[in-house]
GROMACS .gro file of C-alpha atoms in nm:
model
  454
    1MET     CA    1  -0.013   0.011   0.005
    2ASN     CA    2   0.130   0.331  -0.036
    3SER     CA    3   0.128   0.548   0.246
    4ASP     CA    4   0.258   0.855   0.122
    5ASN     CA    5  -0.166   0.861  -0.086
    6LYS     CA    6  -0.413   1.153   0.030
    7LEU     CA    7  -0.675   0.899  -0.027
    8GLY     CA    8  -0.549   0.704   0.353
    9THR     CA    9  -0.383   0.968   0.495
   10MET     CA   10  -0.599   1.321   0.450
   11PRO     CA   11  -0.826   1.392   0.729
   12ILE     CA   12  -1.088   1.368   0.676
   13SER     CA   13  -1.341   1.682   0.605
   14LYS     CA   14  -1.043   1.791   0.453
   15LEU     CA   15  -1.022   1.537   0.175
   16ILE     CA   16  -1.426   1.493   0.133
   17TRP     CA   17  -1.373   1.853  -0.040
   18ASN     CA   18  -1.023   1.857  -0.183
   19MET     CA   19  -1.113   1.495  -0.432
   20SER     CA   20  -1.543   1.678  -0.409
   21LEU     CA   21  -1.514   2.065  -0.521
   22PRO     CA   22  -1.275   2.017  -0.848
   23ILE     CA   23  -1.514   1.709  -0.978
   24ILE     CA   24  -1.904   1.984  -0.836
   25ALA     CA   25  -1.726   2.258  -1.014
   26SER     CA   26  -1.667   2.038  -1.315
   27MET     CA   27  -2.024   1.909  -1.193
   28LEU     CA   28  -2.184   2.225  -1.193
   29VAL     CA   29  -2.055   2.423  -1.509
   30GLN     CA   30  -2.209   2.076  -1.719
   31ALA     CA   31  -2.524   2.213  -1.518
   32LEU     CA   32  -2.545   2.552  -1.627
   33TYR     CA   33  -2.443   2.476  -1.930
   34ASN     CA   34  -2.764   2.196  -1.956
   35ILE     CA   35  -2.911   2.495  -1.853
   36VAL     CA   36  -2.816   2.710  -2.150
   37ASP     CA   37  -2.810   2.473  -2.392
   38SER     CA   38  -3.260   2.488  -2.312
   39ILE     CA   39  -3.212   2.873  -2.330
   40PHE     CA   40  -3.156   2.912  -2.649
   41VAL     CA   41  -3.335   2.656  -2.767
   42SER     CA   42  -3.666   2.775  -2.574
   43HIS     CA   43  -3.577   3.091  -2.816
   44ILE     CA   44  -3.590   2.835  -3.127
   45SER     CA   45  -4.024   2.753  -3.056
   46GLU     CA   46  -4.224   2.559  -2.766
   47SER     CA   47  -4.228   2.288  -2.974
   48ALA     CA   48  -3.812   2.322  -3.058
   49LEU     CA   49  -3.820   2.273  -2.615
   50THR     CA   50  -4.005   1.987  -2.616
   51ALA     CA   51  -3.881   1.791  -2.854
   52VAL     CA   52  -3.522   1.856  -2.612
   53SER     CA   53  -3.689   1.743  -2.305
   54LEU     CA   54  -3.832   1.426  -2.435
   55THR     CA   55  -3.499   1.314  -2.561
   56PHE     CA   56  -3.382   1.313  -2.195
   57PRO     CA   57  -3.425   0.960  -2.074
   58ALA     CA   58  -3.234   0.881  -2.385
   59GLN     CA   59  -2.922   1.086  -2.319
   60GLN     CA   60  -3.005   1.004  -1.922
   61LEU     CA   61  -2.981   0.615  -2.067
   62ILE     CA   62  -2.590   0.690  -2.178
   63ILE     CA   63  -2.489   0.840  -1.900
   64ALA     CA   64  -2.630   0.585  -1.672
   65VAL     CA   65  -2.437   0.288  -1.860
   66ALA     CA   66  -2.123   0.561  -1.894
   67ALA     CA   67  -2.130   0.639  -1.496
   68GLY     CA   68  -2.205   0.328  -1.390
   69THR     CA   69  -1.938   0.158  -1.583
   70GLY     CA   70  -1.744   0.442  -1.435
   71VAL     CA   71  -1.898   0.275  -1.068
   72GLY     CA   72  -1.732  -0.014  -1.115
   73ILE     CA   73  -1.452   0.056  -1.299
   74SER     CA   74  -1.330   0.325  -0.947
   75ALA     CA   75  -1.453   0.010  -0.726
   76LEU     CA   76  -1.189  -0.181  -0.813
   77LEU     CA   77  -0.889   0.109  -0.829
   78GLY     CA   78  -0.898   0.201  -0.558
   79ARG     CA   79  -0.971  -0.140  -0.415
   80SER     CA   80  -0.625  -0.220  -0.602
   81LEU     CA   81  -0.430   0.047  -0.519
   82GLY     CA   82  -0.573   0.033  -0.165
   83ALA     CA   83  -0.399  -0.308  -0.172
   84GLY     CA   84  -0.060  -0.188  -0.365
   85ASN     CA   85  -0.160  -0.431  -0.616
   86HIS     CA   86  -0.080  -0.224  -0.958
   87ARG     CA   87  -0.096  -0.486  -1.258
   88ARG     CA   88  -0.466  -0.446  -1.141
   89ALA     CA   89  -0.537  -0.199  -1.153
   90ASN     CA   90  -0.379  -0.092  -1.479
   91GLU     CA   91  -0.560  -0.388  -1.589
   92VAL     CA   92  -0.920  -0.234  -1.444
   93ALA     CA   93  -0.804   0.069  -1.678
   94ASN     CA   94  -0.777  -0.102  -2.007
   95ASN     CA   95  -1.041  -0.250  -2.049
   96GLY     CA   96  -1.187   0.018  -1.931
   97VAL     CA   97  -1.168   0.239  -2.212
   98PHE     CA   98  -1.241  -0.144  -2.374
   99LEU     CA   99  -1.613  -0.062  -2.234
  100ALA     CA  100  -1.680   0.297  -2.314
  101ILE     CA  101  -1.591   0.267  -2.704
  102ALA     CA  102  -1.762  -0.095  -2.706
  103SER     CA  103  -2.075   0.092  -2.572
  104ALA     CA  104  -2.049   0.459  -2.770
  105VAL     CA  105  -2.075   0.224  -3.107
  106VAL     CA  106  -2.390  -0.038  -2.929
  107PHE     CA  107  -2.576   0.279  -2.889
  108CYS     CA  108  -2.517   0.420  -3.228
  109LEU     CA  109  -2.621   0.061  -3.416
  110LEU     CA  110  -2.936   0.208  -3.115
  111ALA     CA  111  -3.001   0.519  -3.234
  112LEU     CA  112  -2.994   0.374  -3.586
  113CYS     CA  113  -3.258   0.146  -3.518
  114PHE     CA  114  -3.564   0.312  -3.312
  115SER     CA  115  -3.487   0.696  -3.285
  116ARG     CA  116  -3.757   0.728  -3.426
  117VAL     CA  117  -3.984   0.469  -3.239
  118PHE     CA  118  -3.894   0.595  -2.874
  119PHE     CA  119  -4.036   0.977  -3.061
  120THR     CA  120  -4.399   0.839  -3.159
  121ALA     CA  121  -4.376   0.627  -2.906
  122GLN     CA  122  -4.420   0.958  -2.663
  123THR     CA  123  -4.651   1.215  -2.950
  124VAL     CA  124  -4.805   1.229  -3.216
  125VAL     CA  125  -4.675   1.573  -3.250
  126PRO     CA  126  -4.509   1.599  -3.589
  127GLU     CA  127  -4.237   1.872  -3.525
  128ILE     CA  128  -4.138   1.767  -3.168
  129VAL     CA  129  -4.090   1.396  -3.362
  130GLU     CA  130  -3.922   1.565  -3.606
  131GLN     CA  131  -3.681   1.840  -3.412
  132GLY     CA  132  -3.682   1.518  -3.159
  133ASN     CA  133  -3.510   1.196  -3.395
  134LEU     CA  134  -3.237   1.456  -3.590
  135TYR     CA  135  -3.133   1.587  -3.240
  136LEU     CA  136  -3.101   1.179  -3.112
  137LEU     CA  137  -2.879   1.032  -3.342
  138ILE     CA  138  -2.653   1.292  -3.344
  139VAL     CA  139  -2.637   1.269  -2.942
  140CYS     CA  140  -2.585   0.895  -3.000
  141CYS     CA  141  -2.400   0.835  -3.336
  142GLY     CA  142  -2.208   1.133  -3.118
  143SER     CA  143  -2.179   0.960  -2.788
  144VAL     CA  144  -1.817   0.765  -2.763
  145GLY     CA  145  -1.687   1.172  -2.674
  146ILE     CA  146  -1.889   1.120  -2.322
  147PHE     CA  147  -1.826   0.779  -2.296
  148LEU     CA  148  -1.461   0.872  -2.264
  149GLU     CA  149  -1.471   1.160  -2.117
  150ILE     CA  150  -1.622   0.971  -1.780
  151THR     CA  151  -1.390   0.686  -1.779
  152PHE     CA  152  -1.113   0.905  -1.832
  153GLU     CA  153  -1.233   1.108  -1.593
  154ARG     CA  154  -1.343   0.841  -1.341
  155LEU     CA  155  -0.960   0.699  -1.360
  156LEU     CA  156  -0.869   1.032  -1.346
  157GLN     CA  157  -1.043   1.106  -0.918
  158ALA     CA  158  -0.954   0.699  -0.886
  159THR     CA  159  -0.611   0.842  -0.837
  160GLY     CA  160  -0.707   1.121  -0.633
  161ARG     CA  161  -0.653   1.372  -0.931
  162SER     CA  162  -1.041   1.479  -0.866
  163ILE     CA  163  -0.905   1.868  -0.976
  164LEU     CA  164  -0.799   1.761  -1.341
  165SER     CA  165  -1.183   1.558  -1.450
  166MET     CA  166  -1.250   1.972  -1.260
  167TYR     CA  167  -1.055   2.148  -1.664
  168THR     CA  168  -1.150   1.841  -1.903
  169GLN     CA  169  -1.576   1.894  -1.828
  170GLY     CA  170  -1.524   2.283  -1.798
  171VAL     CA  171  -1.346   2.348  -2.117
  172GLY     CA  172  -1.654   2.052  -2.339
  173THR     CA  173  -1.885   2.390  -2.173
  174ILE     CA  174  -1.713   2.637  -2.172
  175ILE     CA  175  -1.702   2.513  -2.597
  176ASN     CA  176  -2.044   2.417  -2.581
  177ILE     CA  177  -2.139   2.758  -2.447
  178ILE     CA  178  -1.989   2.915  -2.660
  179LEU     CA  179  -2.090   2.700  -2.997
  180ASP     CA  180  -2.443   2.705  -2.936
  181PRO     CA  181  -2.554   3.058  -3.040
  182VAL     CA  182  -2.395   3.025  -3.363
  183PHE     CA  183  -2.534   2.728  -3.461
  184ILE     CA  184  -2.851   2.685  -3.387
  185PHE     CA  185  -2.892   3.138  -3.471
  186VAL     CA  186  -2.542   3.260  -3.666
  187LEU     CA  187  -2.541   2.939  -3.909
  188ASP     CA  188  -2.918   2.880  -3.817
  189MET     CA  189  -2.943   2.502  -3.793
  190GLY     CA  190  -3.184   2.458  -3.442
  191VAL     CA  191  -3.182   2.157  -3.301
  192VAL     CA  192  -2.895   2.027  -3.472
  193GLY     CA  193  -2.649   2.302  -3.393
  194ALA     CA  194  -2.811   2.267  -3.007
  195ALA     CA  195  -2.629   1.873  -3.093
  196VAL     CA  196  -2.349   1.960  -3.304
  197ALA     CA  197  -2.209   2.186  -3.015
  198THR     CA  198  -2.304   1.869  -2.748
  199ILE     CA  199  -2.007   1.663  -2.957
  200ILE     CA  200  -1.821   1.847  -3.002
  201GLY     CA  201  -1.742   2.061  -2.673
  202GLN     CA  202  -1.752   1.617  -2.557
  203MET     CA  203  -1.509   1.558  -2.792
  204CYS     CA  204  -1.283   1.855  -2.664
  205SER     CA  205  -1.366   1.694  -2.301
  206ALA     CA  206  -1.272   1.320  -2.390
  207ALA     CA  207  -0.915   1.477  -2.566
  208LEU     CA  208  -0.809   1.628  -2.236
  209ALA     CA  209  -0.917   1.361  -2.050
  210ILE     CA  210  -0.710   1.138  -2.268
  211PHE     CA  211  -0.377   1.325  -2.234
  212LEU     CA  212  -0.403   1.423  -1.860
  213CYS     CA  213  -0.473   1.045  -1.781
  214ARG     CA  214  -0.191   1.015  -1.954
  215THR     CA  215   0.111   1.305  -1.875
  216LYS     CA  216  -0.019   1.329  -1.486
  217ASN     CA  217  -0.222   1.008  -1.384
  218LYS     CA  218   0.161   0.786  -1.277
  219GLU     CA  219  -0.026   0.603  -1.077
  220LEU     CA  220  -0.198   0.339  -1.377
  221HIS     CA  221  -0.009   0.307  -1.793
  222ILE     CA  222  -0.324   0.283  -2.029
  223SER     CA  223  -0.210   0.126  -2.370
  224LEU     CA  224  -0.466  -0.138  -2.590
  225ARG     CA  225  -0.138  -0.216  -2.797
  226GLY     CA  226  -0.190  -0.620  -2.819
  227PHE     CA  227  -0.488  -0.596  -2.570
  228ARG     CA  228  -0.754  -0.843  -2.502
  229PRO     CA  229  -1.016  -0.812  -2.253
  230ASN     CA  230  -1.024  -0.969  -1.953
  231TRP     CA  231  -1.375  -1.136  -1.914
  232SER     CA  232  -1.390  -1.191  -1.636
  233LEU     CA  233  -1.268  -0.881  -1.468
  234ILE     CA  234  -1.548  -0.696  -1.720
  235GLY     CA  235  -1.770  -0.926  -1.481
  236ASN     CA  236  -1.620  -0.737  -1.149
  237ILE     CA  237  -1.680  -0.405  -1.286
  238TYR     CA  238  -2.011  -0.482  -1.388
  239ARG     CA  239  -2.137  -0.664  -1.112
  240ILE     CA  240  -2.047  -0.384  -0.910
  241GLY     CA  241  -2.175  -0.107  -1.203
  242ILE     CA  242  -2.480  -0.277  -1.319
  243PRO     CA  243  -2.703  -0.223  -1.047
  244SER     CA  244  -2.548   0.172  -1.087
  245ILE     CA  245  -2.669   0.162  -1.432
  246ILE     CA  246  -2.958  -0.014  -1.383
  247MET     CA  247  -3.027   0.270  -0.991
  248MET     CA  248  -2.988   0.556  -1.335
  249ALA     CA  249  -3.110   0.456  -1.649
  250ILE     CA  250  -3.419   0.320  -1.381
  251SER     CA  251  -3.470   0.722  -1.415
  252SER     CA  252  -3.446   0.722  -1.732
  253VAL     CA  253  -3.818   0.558  -1.778
  254MET     CA  254  -4.011   0.700  -1.523
  255VAL     CA  255  -3.907   1.049  -1.698
  256PHE     CA  256  -3.998   0.812  -2.009
  257VAL     CA  257  -4.328   0.648  -1.828
  258MET     CA  258  -4.409   1.041  -1.643
  259ASN     CA  259  -4.381   1.220  -1.964
  260LYS     CA  260  -4.639   0.978  -2.146
  261ILE     CA  261  -4.889   1.068  -1.802
  262LEU     CA  262  -4.838   1.406  -1.865
  263ILE     CA  263  -4.934   1.425  -2.202
  264ALA     CA  264  -5.242   1.148  -2.167
  265LEU     CA  265  -5.347   1.288  -1.765
  266HIS     CA  266  -5.227   1.681  -1.750
  267SER     CA  267  -5.440   1.948  -1.887
  268ALA     CA  268  -5.134   2.079  -2.061
  269LYS     CA  269  -5.052   1.789  -2.217
  270GLU     CA  270  -4.693   1.873  -2.414
  271THR     CA  271  -4.693   2.177  -2.156
  272ALA     CA  272  -4.659   1.989  -1.905
  273ALA     CA  273  -4.436   1.746  -2.045
  274THR     CA  274  -4.205   1.988  -2.142
  275MET     CA  275  -4.217   2.177  -1.797
  276PHE     CA  276  -4.074   1.892  -1.667
  277GLY     CA  277  -3.775   1.884  -1.900
  278VAL     CA  278  -3.723   2.172  -1.785
  279TYR     CA  279  -3.710   2.140  -1.422
  280PHE     CA  280  -3.481   1.815  -1.482
  281LYS     CA  281  -3.188   2.104  -1.626
  282LEU     CA  282  -3.348   2.314  -1.310
  283ASN     CA  283  -3.282   2.040  -1.087
  284SER     CA  284  -2.930   2.014  -1.186
  285PHE     CA  285  -2.815   2.239  -1.081
  286VAL     CA  286  -2.889   2.189  -0.724
  287PHE     CA  287  -2.876   1.800  -0.719
  288MET     CA  288  -2.492   1.786  -0.947
  289PRO     CA  289  -2.307   1.932  -0.608
  290ILE     CA  290  -2.452   1.586  -0.479
  291PHE     CA  291  -2.319   1.340  -0.693
  292GLY     CA  292  -1.992   1.509  -0.701
  293LEU     CA  293  -1.936   1.446  -0.379
  294ASN     CA  294  -2.080   1.095  -0.425
  295THR     CA  295  -1.825   1.046  -0.671
  296GLY     CA  296  -1.591   1.205  -0.458
  297ILE     CA  297  -1.630   0.944  -0.150
  298ILE     CA  298  -1.675   0.617  -0.367
  299SER     CA  299  -1.270   0.684  -0.449
  300ILE     CA  300  -1.183   0.694  -0.024
  301ILE     CA  301  -1.435   0.432   0.144
  302SER     CA  302  -1.337   0.236  -0.156
  303TYR     CA  303  -0.926   0.300  -0.120
  304ASN     CA  304  -1.025   0.301   0.323
  305TYR     CA  305  -1.198  -0.040   0.284
  306GLY     CA  306  -0.864  -0.237   0.102
  307ALA     CA  307  -0.721  -0.119   0.288
  308GLY     CA  308  -0.872  -0.180   0.664
  309LYS     CA  309  -0.915   0.187   0.795
  310ARG     CA  310  -1.250   0.143   0.943
  311LYS     CA  311  -1.287   0.468   1.094
  312ARG     CA  312  -1.210   0.659   0.782
  313MET     CA  313  -1.401   0.484   0.622
  314LEU     CA  314  -1.709   0.541   0.836
  315GLU     CA  315  -1.671   0.908   0.921
  316THR     CA  316  -1.601   1.005   0.518
  317ILE     CA  317  -2.090   0.861   0.511
  318HIS     CA  318  -2.147   1.090   0.814
  319ARG     CA  319  -1.990   1.351   0.696
  320SER     CA  320  -2.084   1.382   0.296
  321THR     CA  321  -2.450   1.315   0.371
  322LEU     CA  322  -2.508   1.610   0.609
  323TYR     CA  323  -2.288   1.845   0.391
  324ALA     CA  324  -2.496   1.668   0.078
  325VAL     CA  325  -2.877   1.794   0.354
  326ILE     CA  326  -2.764   2.145   0.363
  327VAL     CA  327  -2.641   2.195   0.021
  328MET     CA  328  -3.067   2.062  -0.072
  329THR     CA  329  -3.234   2.214   0.233
  330VAL     CA  330  -3.091   2.514   0.035
  331GLY     CA  331  -3.232   2.412  -0.325
  332THR     CA  332  -3.535   2.306  -0.180
  333VAL     CA  333  -3.549   2.725  -0.010
  334ILE     CA  334  -3.495   2.820  -0.382
  335PHE     CA  335  -3.710   2.598  -0.542
  336GLU     CA  336  -4.006   2.773  -0.255
  337THR     CA  337  -3.914   3.115  -0.358
  338ILE     CA  338  -3.862   3.214  -0.626
  339PRO     CA  339  -4.010   2.927  -0.947
  340ALA     CA  340  -4.102   3.110  -1.128
  341VAL     CA  341  -3.796   3.339  -1.176
  342LEU     CA  342  -3.647   2.992  -1.258
  343LEU     CA  343  -3.925   2.889  -1.511
  344GLY     CA  344  -3.899   3.262  -1.682
  345MET     CA  345  -3.551   3.195  -1.767
  346PHE     CA  346  -3.682   2.898  -2.049
  347GLU     CA  347  -3.924   3.177  -2.194
  348ALA     CA  348  -4.223   2.998  -1.953
  349THR     CA  349  -4.552   3.146  -2.108
  350ASP     CA  350  -4.844   3.185  -1.945
  351THR     CA  351  -4.910   2.884  -1.944
  352MET     CA  352  -4.628   2.717  -1.776
  353LEU     CA  353  -4.592   2.877  -1.528
  354GLN     CA  354  -4.949   2.806  -1.452
  355VAL     CA  355  -4.816   2.408  -1.445
  356GLY     CA  356  -4.466   2.496  -1.334
  357VAL     CA  357  -4.506   2.739  -1.083
  358PRO     CA  358  -4.700   2.495  -0.852
  359ALA     CA  359  -4.464   2.189  -0.955
  360LEU     CA  360  -4.107   2.354  -0.833
  361ARG     CA  361  -4.201   2.377  -0.476
  362ILE     CA  362  -4.373   1.982  -0.413
  363ILE     CA  363  -4.105   1.851  -0.646
  364GLY     CA  364  -3.818   2.083  -0.374
  365LEU     CA  365  -4.003   1.944  -0.037
  366SER     CA  366  -3.870   1.602  -0.157
  367PHE     CA  367  -3.485   1.736  -0.194
  368PRO     CA  368  -3.297   1.699   0.192
  369MET     CA  369  -3.444   1.347   0.183
  370ALA     CA  370  -3.299   1.292  -0.168
  371GLY     CA  371  -2.922   1.434  -0.041
  372VAL     CA  372  -2.867   1.121   0.241
  373CYS     CA  373  -2.980   0.828   0.005
  374ILE     CA  374  -2.765   0.955  -0.304
  375LEU     CA  375  -2.424   1.016  -0.048
  376LEU     CA  376  -2.521   0.666   0.121
  377SER     CA  377  -2.609   0.512  -0.188
  378GLY     CA  378  -2.223   0.620  -0.346
  379ALA     CA  379  -2.097   0.407   0.081
  380PHE     CA  380  -2.296   0.127  -0.083
  381GLN     CA  381  -2.140   0.105  -0.442
  382ALA     CA  382  -1.804   0.176  -0.301
  383VAL     CA  383  -1.790  -0.173  -0.138
  384GLY     CA  384  -1.939  -0.318  -0.358
  385LYS     CA  385  -2.308  -0.327  -0.296
  386SER     CA  386  -2.440  -0.122  -0.552
  387VAL     CA  387  -2.719  -0.345  -0.502
  388TYR     CA  388  -2.877  -0.134  -0.230
  389SER     CA  389  -2.872   0.146  -0.460
  390MET     CA  390  -3.077  -0.041  -0.698
  391LEU     CA  391  -3.296  -0.210  -0.486
  392ALA     CA  392  -3.415   0.178  -0.402
  393SER     CA  393  -3.338   0.404  -0.680
  394ILE     CA  394  -3.619   0.104  -0.835
  395VAL     CA  395  -3.915   0.074  -0.508
  396ARG     CA  396  -3.868   0.504  -0.569
  397GLN     CA  397  -3.923   0.508  -0.891
  398LEU     CA  398  -4.052   0.246  -1.057
  399LEU     CA  399  -4.325   0.074  -0.696
  400VAL     CA  400  -4.356   0.391  -0.608
  401LEU     CA  401  -4.391   0.683  -0.848
  402LEU     CA  402  -4.514   0.586  -1.123
  403PRO     CA  403  -4.808   0.430  -0.954
  404ALA     CA  404  -4.849   0.700  -0.736
  405ALA     CA  405  -4.853   0.980  -1.074
  406LEU     CA  406  -5.012   0.831  -1.222
  407VAL     CA  407  -5.297   0.788  -0.975
  408LEU     CA  408  -5.280   1.097  -0.824
  409ALA     CA  409  -5.326   1.212  -1.226
  410LEU     CA  410  -5.646   1.019  -1.283
  411LEU     CA  411  -5.759   1.229  -0.954
  412GLY     CA  412  -5.625   1.567  -1.002
  413ARG     CA  413  -5.829   1.507  -1.314
  414SER     CA  414  -6.100   1.383  -1.180
  415LEU     CA  415  -6.115   1.676  -0.905
  416GLY     CA  416  -6.012   1.956  -1.150
  417ASN     CA  417  -5.643   1.950  -0.949
  418ASP     CA  418  -5.367   1.849  -1.193
  419ASP     CA  419  -5.086   1.908  -0.892
  420LEU     CA  420  -5.183   1.623  -0.719
  421VAL     CA  421  -4.989   1.490  -0.941
  422TRP     CA  422  -4.662   1.622  -0.836
  423TRP     CA  423  -4.711   1.504  -0.479
  424SER     CA  424  -4.597   1.148  -0.627
  425PHE     CA  425  -4.196   1.353  -0.609
  426PRO     CA  426  -4.213   1.368  -0.199
  427ILE     CA  427  -4.323   1.069  -0.119
  428ALA     CA  428  -4.145   0.832  -0.355
  429GLU     CA  429  -3.799   0.985  -0.177
  430ILE     CA  430  -3.993   0.921   0.202
  431ALA     CA  431  -3.993   0.493   0.095
  432SER     CA  432  -3.687   0.575  -0.110
  433LEU     CA  433  -3.536   0.705   0.280
  434VAL     CA  434  -3.701   0.398   0.498
  435MET     CA  435  -3.506   0.191   0.218
  436THR     CA  436  -3.197   0.333   0.194
  437LEU     CA  437  -3.186   0.314   0.607
  438LEU     CA  438  -3.292  -0.025   0.607
  439PHE     CA  439  -2.958  -0.132   0.387
  440TYR     CA  440  -2.744   0.131   0.603
  441HIS     CA  441  -2.782  -0.018   0.860
  442ARG     CA  442  -2.712  -0.384   0.741
  443LEU     CA  443  -2.393  -0.232   0.501
  444ARG     CA  444  -2.253  -0.184   0.930
  445ARG     CA  445  -2.364  -0.462   1.061
  446LYS     CA  446  -2.225  -0.750   0.773
  447ILE     CA  447  -1.936  -0.542   0.627
  448ILE     CA  448  -1.816  -0.198   0.804
  449ASP     CA  449  -1.755  -0.280   1.096
  450ASN     CA  450  -1.605  -0.572   0.998
  451VAL     CA  451  -1.298  -0.360   0.877
  452PRO     CA  452  -1.047  -0.292   1.128
  453GLU     CA  453  -0.929   0.059   1.294
  454GLU     CA  454  -0.608   0.064   1.043
   0.00000   0.00000   0.00000
């Protein structure tokens, strides 16, 4: 074990922010891009904004596969480095890069075959279908950028160089923001321009991440020359990563079905679905810091798990969860006090404001509970129990949220109160919190308490 590695020596409170702040900063920049991108698109037309909003489940699925695979890579890397096994760490890294390229090829083929079907299953408005289909085809066929970017960022984070990942995302996002108005308005490419700008930005981020990993990451030696996949190791990566992929992919399913419920049962129909898409852009600005904390603590916990340091594991979990609750409470206050201002950034019509203001206020009540669940899911993933996170997510988004949304939407339609559907979010978060705390109690008893003090 490398006794000089800060993951095993730096004071925990300082280490959490040292590892997480660069990730949080890069994610906030990414969230800013998501918002700015949608603001630019909203100036094209409401149908263009609707098309991009309906694309969200597919884009979320891409990120789910990339980030979930990255969780498996980070956890195995952390354990290997914590145990001082550098040969295995290099093997994990090389197989991770292979998986990134293979995943991008799969999504390109899926988009070519099913993109139009994906949109016609959500709406029958021809303009929305055409714009959304073009946007999704470009995003999926150029997804190698986001896959390589996320993979190489995880390699940097797993060795304690999270600040470098901030540079990669920052560069790509700035390029996106600069190119968006050029492609959308100057070149008059509409939503196609937004998609092209996104792909160029992701490619630039990936290129920088690869360069930094090869020049700055001295603990890993990545080369695909003469490479052959290690299927056993890939199985271990996915054994940890698949629950995370499923957990994040469930969000795609939830959004897809929720859009169908809103279009079918909400009096505002496509406008309600558009507002729901705008909500996800806005909530990313609140949730991204928590996901940054989550990513940072996975490397800390997995390293100290491999090194046999129980006290550092527990302190990381407890402190980061407290920080998450504080951040999410601030998010709740923002959503409760200025929802109209937030929606106004997206050229919101009177109808969208009528739908969106109460929706943001109701959904925002669930944020602090979500913060606890997200941070504890990071602890589950770090010790190889991603299945706990997956089960909690299934219960929250599929078994509770969607049935509750359907029942409340039908009840709201009969009572003339469309706002009832949004209460499905706090209800689902309560169920998720209860299950997550039960899983954490089991994790403490079965795994963490059996790790030695040093």
